[in-house]
Short mmCIF file of C-alpha atoms in Angstrom, two decimals:
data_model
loop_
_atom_site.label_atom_id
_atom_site.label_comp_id
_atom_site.label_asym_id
_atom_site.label_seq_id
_atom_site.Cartn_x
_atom_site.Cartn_y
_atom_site.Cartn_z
CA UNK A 1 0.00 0.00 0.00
CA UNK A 2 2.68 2.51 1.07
CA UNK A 3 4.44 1.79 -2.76
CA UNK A 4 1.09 2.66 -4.38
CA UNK A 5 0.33 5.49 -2.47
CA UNK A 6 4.11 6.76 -3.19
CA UNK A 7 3.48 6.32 -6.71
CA UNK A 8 0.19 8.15 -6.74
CA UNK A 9 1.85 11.07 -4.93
CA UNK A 10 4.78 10.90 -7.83
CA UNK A 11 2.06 11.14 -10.38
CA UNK A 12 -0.13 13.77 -8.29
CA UNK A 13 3.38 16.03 -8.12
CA UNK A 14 3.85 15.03 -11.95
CA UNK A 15 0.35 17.11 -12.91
CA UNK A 16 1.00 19.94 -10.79
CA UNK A 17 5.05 20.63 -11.69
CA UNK A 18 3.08 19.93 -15.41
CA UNK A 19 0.07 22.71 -14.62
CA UNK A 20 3.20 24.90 -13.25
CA UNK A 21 5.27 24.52 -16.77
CA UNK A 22 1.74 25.22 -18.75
CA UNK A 23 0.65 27.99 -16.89
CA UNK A 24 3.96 29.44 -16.61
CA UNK A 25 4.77 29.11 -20.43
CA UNK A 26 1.03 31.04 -21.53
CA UNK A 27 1.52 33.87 -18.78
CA UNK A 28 4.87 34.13 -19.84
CA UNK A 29 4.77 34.09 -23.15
CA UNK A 30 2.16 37.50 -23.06
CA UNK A 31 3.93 39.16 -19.80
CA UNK A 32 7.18 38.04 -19.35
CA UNK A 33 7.65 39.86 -16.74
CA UNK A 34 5.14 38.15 -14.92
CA UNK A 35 5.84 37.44 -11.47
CA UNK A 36 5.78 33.98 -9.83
CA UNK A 37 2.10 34.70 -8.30
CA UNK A 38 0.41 35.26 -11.07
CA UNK A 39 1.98 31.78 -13.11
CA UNK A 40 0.95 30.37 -9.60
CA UNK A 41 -2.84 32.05 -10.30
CA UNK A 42 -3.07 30.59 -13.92
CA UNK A 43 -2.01 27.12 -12.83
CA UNK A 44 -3.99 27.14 -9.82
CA UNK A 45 -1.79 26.39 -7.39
CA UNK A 46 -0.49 28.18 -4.37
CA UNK A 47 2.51 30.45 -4.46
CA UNK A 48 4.36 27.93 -1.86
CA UNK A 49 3.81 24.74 -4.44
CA UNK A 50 5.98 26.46 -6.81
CA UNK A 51 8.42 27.56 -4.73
CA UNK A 52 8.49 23.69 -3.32
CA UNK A 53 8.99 23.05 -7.39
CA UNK A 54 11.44 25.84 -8.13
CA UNK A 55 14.16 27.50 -6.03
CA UNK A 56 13.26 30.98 -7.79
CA UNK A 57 12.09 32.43 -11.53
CA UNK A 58 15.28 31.07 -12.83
CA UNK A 59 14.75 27.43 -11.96
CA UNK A 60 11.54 27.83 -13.16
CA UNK A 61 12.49 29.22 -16.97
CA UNK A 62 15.48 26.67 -17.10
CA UNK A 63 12.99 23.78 -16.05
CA UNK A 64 10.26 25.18 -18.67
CA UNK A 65 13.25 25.58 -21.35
CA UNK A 66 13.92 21.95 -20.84
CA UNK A 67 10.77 20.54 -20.86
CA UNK A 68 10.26 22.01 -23.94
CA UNK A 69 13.15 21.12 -25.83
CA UNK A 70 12.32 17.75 -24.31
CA UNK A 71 9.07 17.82 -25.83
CA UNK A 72 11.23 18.69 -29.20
CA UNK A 73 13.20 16.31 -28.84
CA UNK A 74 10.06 13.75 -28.93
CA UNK A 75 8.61 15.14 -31.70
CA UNK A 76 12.09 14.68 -33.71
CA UNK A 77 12.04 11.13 -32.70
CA UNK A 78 8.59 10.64 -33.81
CA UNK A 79 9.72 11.48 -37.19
CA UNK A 80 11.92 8.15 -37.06
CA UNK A 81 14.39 10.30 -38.53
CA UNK A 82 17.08 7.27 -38.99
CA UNK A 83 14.57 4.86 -40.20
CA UNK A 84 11.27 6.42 -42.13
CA UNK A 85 12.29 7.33 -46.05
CA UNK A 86 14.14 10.96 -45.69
CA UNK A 87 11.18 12.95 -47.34
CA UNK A 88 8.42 11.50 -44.89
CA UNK A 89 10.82 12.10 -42.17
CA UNK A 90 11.33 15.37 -42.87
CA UNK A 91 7.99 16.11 -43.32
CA UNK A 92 6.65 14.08 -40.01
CA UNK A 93 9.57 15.79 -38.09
CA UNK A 94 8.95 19.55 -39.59
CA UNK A 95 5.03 19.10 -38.68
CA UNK A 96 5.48 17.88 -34.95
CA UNK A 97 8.31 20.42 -34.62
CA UNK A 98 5.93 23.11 -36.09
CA UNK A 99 2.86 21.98 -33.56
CA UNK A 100 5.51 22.05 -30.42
CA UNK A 101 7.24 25.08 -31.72
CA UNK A 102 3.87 26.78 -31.42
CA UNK A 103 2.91 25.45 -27.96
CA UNK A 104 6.16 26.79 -26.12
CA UNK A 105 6.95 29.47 -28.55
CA UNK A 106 8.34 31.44 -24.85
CA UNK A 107 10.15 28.12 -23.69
CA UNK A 108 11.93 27.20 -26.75
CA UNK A 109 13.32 31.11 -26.71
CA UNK A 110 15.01 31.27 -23.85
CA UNK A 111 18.57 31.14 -23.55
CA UNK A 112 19.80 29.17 -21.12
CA UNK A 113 23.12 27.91 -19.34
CA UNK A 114 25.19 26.80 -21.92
CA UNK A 115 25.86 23.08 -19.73
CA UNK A 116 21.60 23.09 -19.00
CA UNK A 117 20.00 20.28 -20.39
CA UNK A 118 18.14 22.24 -23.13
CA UNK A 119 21.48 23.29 -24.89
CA UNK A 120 22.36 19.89 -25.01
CA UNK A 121 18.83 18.39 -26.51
CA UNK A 122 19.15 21.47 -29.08
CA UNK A 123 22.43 20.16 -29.93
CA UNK A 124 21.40 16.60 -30.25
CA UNK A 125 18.31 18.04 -32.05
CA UNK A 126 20.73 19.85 -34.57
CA UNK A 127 22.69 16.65 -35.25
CA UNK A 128 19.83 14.45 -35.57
CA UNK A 129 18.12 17.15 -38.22
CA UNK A 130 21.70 17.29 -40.42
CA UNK A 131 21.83 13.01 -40.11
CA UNK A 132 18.61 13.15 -41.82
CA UNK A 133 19.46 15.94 -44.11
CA UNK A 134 22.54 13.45 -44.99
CA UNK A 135 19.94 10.56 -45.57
CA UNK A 136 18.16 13.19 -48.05
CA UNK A 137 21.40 14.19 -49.54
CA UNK A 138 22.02 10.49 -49.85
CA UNK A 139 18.67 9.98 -52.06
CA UNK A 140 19.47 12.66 -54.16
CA UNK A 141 16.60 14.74 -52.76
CA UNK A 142 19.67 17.60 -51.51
CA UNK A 143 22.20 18.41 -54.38
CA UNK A 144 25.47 16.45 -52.97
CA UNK A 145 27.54 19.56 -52.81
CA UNK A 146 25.24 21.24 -50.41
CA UNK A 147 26.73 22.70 -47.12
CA UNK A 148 23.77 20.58 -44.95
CA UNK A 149 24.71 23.00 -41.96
CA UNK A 150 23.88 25.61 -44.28
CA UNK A 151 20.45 23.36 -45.30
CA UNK A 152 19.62 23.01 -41.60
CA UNK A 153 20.02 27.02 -40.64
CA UNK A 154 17.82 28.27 -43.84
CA UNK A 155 15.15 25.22 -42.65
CA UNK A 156 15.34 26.39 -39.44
CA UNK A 157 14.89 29.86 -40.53
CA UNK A 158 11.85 28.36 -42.64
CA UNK A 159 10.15 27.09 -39.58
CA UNK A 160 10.65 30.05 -37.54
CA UNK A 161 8.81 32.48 -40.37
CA UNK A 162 6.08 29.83 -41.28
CA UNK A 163 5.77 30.38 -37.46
CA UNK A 164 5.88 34.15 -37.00
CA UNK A 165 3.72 34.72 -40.35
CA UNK A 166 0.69 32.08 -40.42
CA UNK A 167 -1.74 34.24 -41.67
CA UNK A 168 -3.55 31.99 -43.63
CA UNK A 169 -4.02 29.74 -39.93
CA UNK A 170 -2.33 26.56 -42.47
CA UNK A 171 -2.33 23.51 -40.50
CA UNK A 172 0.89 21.71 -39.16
CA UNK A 173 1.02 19.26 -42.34
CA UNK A 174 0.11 21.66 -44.45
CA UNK A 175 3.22 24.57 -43.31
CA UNK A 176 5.08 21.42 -43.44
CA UNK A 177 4.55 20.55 -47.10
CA UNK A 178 5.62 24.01 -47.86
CA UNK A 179 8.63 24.32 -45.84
CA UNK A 180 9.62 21.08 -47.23
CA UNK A 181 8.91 22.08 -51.06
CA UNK A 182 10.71 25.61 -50.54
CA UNK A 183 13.66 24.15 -48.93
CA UNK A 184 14.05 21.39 -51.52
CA UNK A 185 13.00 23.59 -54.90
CA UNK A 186 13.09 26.69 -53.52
CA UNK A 187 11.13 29.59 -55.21
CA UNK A 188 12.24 29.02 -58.88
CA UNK A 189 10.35 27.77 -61.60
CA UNK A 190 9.35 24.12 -61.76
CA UNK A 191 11.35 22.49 -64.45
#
């Protein structure tokens, strides 16, 4: 009994460090200046609970930066970026990045310690994205002289302004399918 009851306290302070990181990551992202009573407010919690959670603001961004780029990290991997063909993979991988990109748009922003976790999984990230940029290269979908760093900054730069400029309110798959067709033809005419 005491083993269950340890385990439903586990998954009790699971939901509420989770409420924290939600709450925290929409207050944030419109005031982020907002102080740690109001992100307690939003998730409905008391003040104290995130203070037993979080040492101070700090703790609290770094933890929100890394469940986010956790979260990333996920999505990448739910791509199958080593084992699905390269253009599905890209495409899977560019539409779960764009739906978590959107989520934790203040998370994934913040600049953290450069030994934190979420440096780390942004640098695995990175790697993973040119290994499947490599796979693409590979299949002739990438000319084979391409700089694929330089491939992986200007699709990174793709997501970012399908992000910042979604007027049109296009779907994941469907700001996907574009970033994927710009980055691979780019804007010139169709042969």
């Amino acid at each position: 009994m005491g083993e269950t009851a340890g385990r439903a306290l586990r998954a009790d302070a699971e939901r509420s460090v989770r409420a924290i990181l939600e709450a925290a990551e929409r207050v944030l992202a419109e005031e982020p200046g907002a102080s740690m009573e109001q992100i307690a407010a939003a998730a409905g919690v008391a003040r104290t609970t995130i203070h037993r959670r979080f040492a101070n603001r700090q703790a609290l961004v770094e933890a929100l930066a890394s469940s986010a780029a956790r979260q990333l990290a996920r999505a990448v991997d739910d791509g199958r970026p080593d084992t699905a063909p390269p253009l599905v993979a890209m495409h899977r991988i560019t539409a779960n990045v764009l739906q978590v990109k959107s989520a934790w748009t203040f998370a994934l922003e913040q600049s953290t310690d450069p030994d934190s976790e979420a440096v780390a999984l942004h640098q695995d990230i990175a790697r993973r994205c040119i290994t499947v940029l490599k796979r693409a290269q590979d299949d002739g979908l990438i000319d084979e002289a391409a700089d694929l760093d330089w491939v992986r900054r200007v699709y990174y730069a793709l997501i970012g302004e399908s992000l910042h400029d979604n007027a049109d309110g296009a779907d994941p798959d469907t700001l996907a399918a574009r970033i994927i067709d710009t980055l691979l033809h780019g804007a010139g005419p169709r042969a």
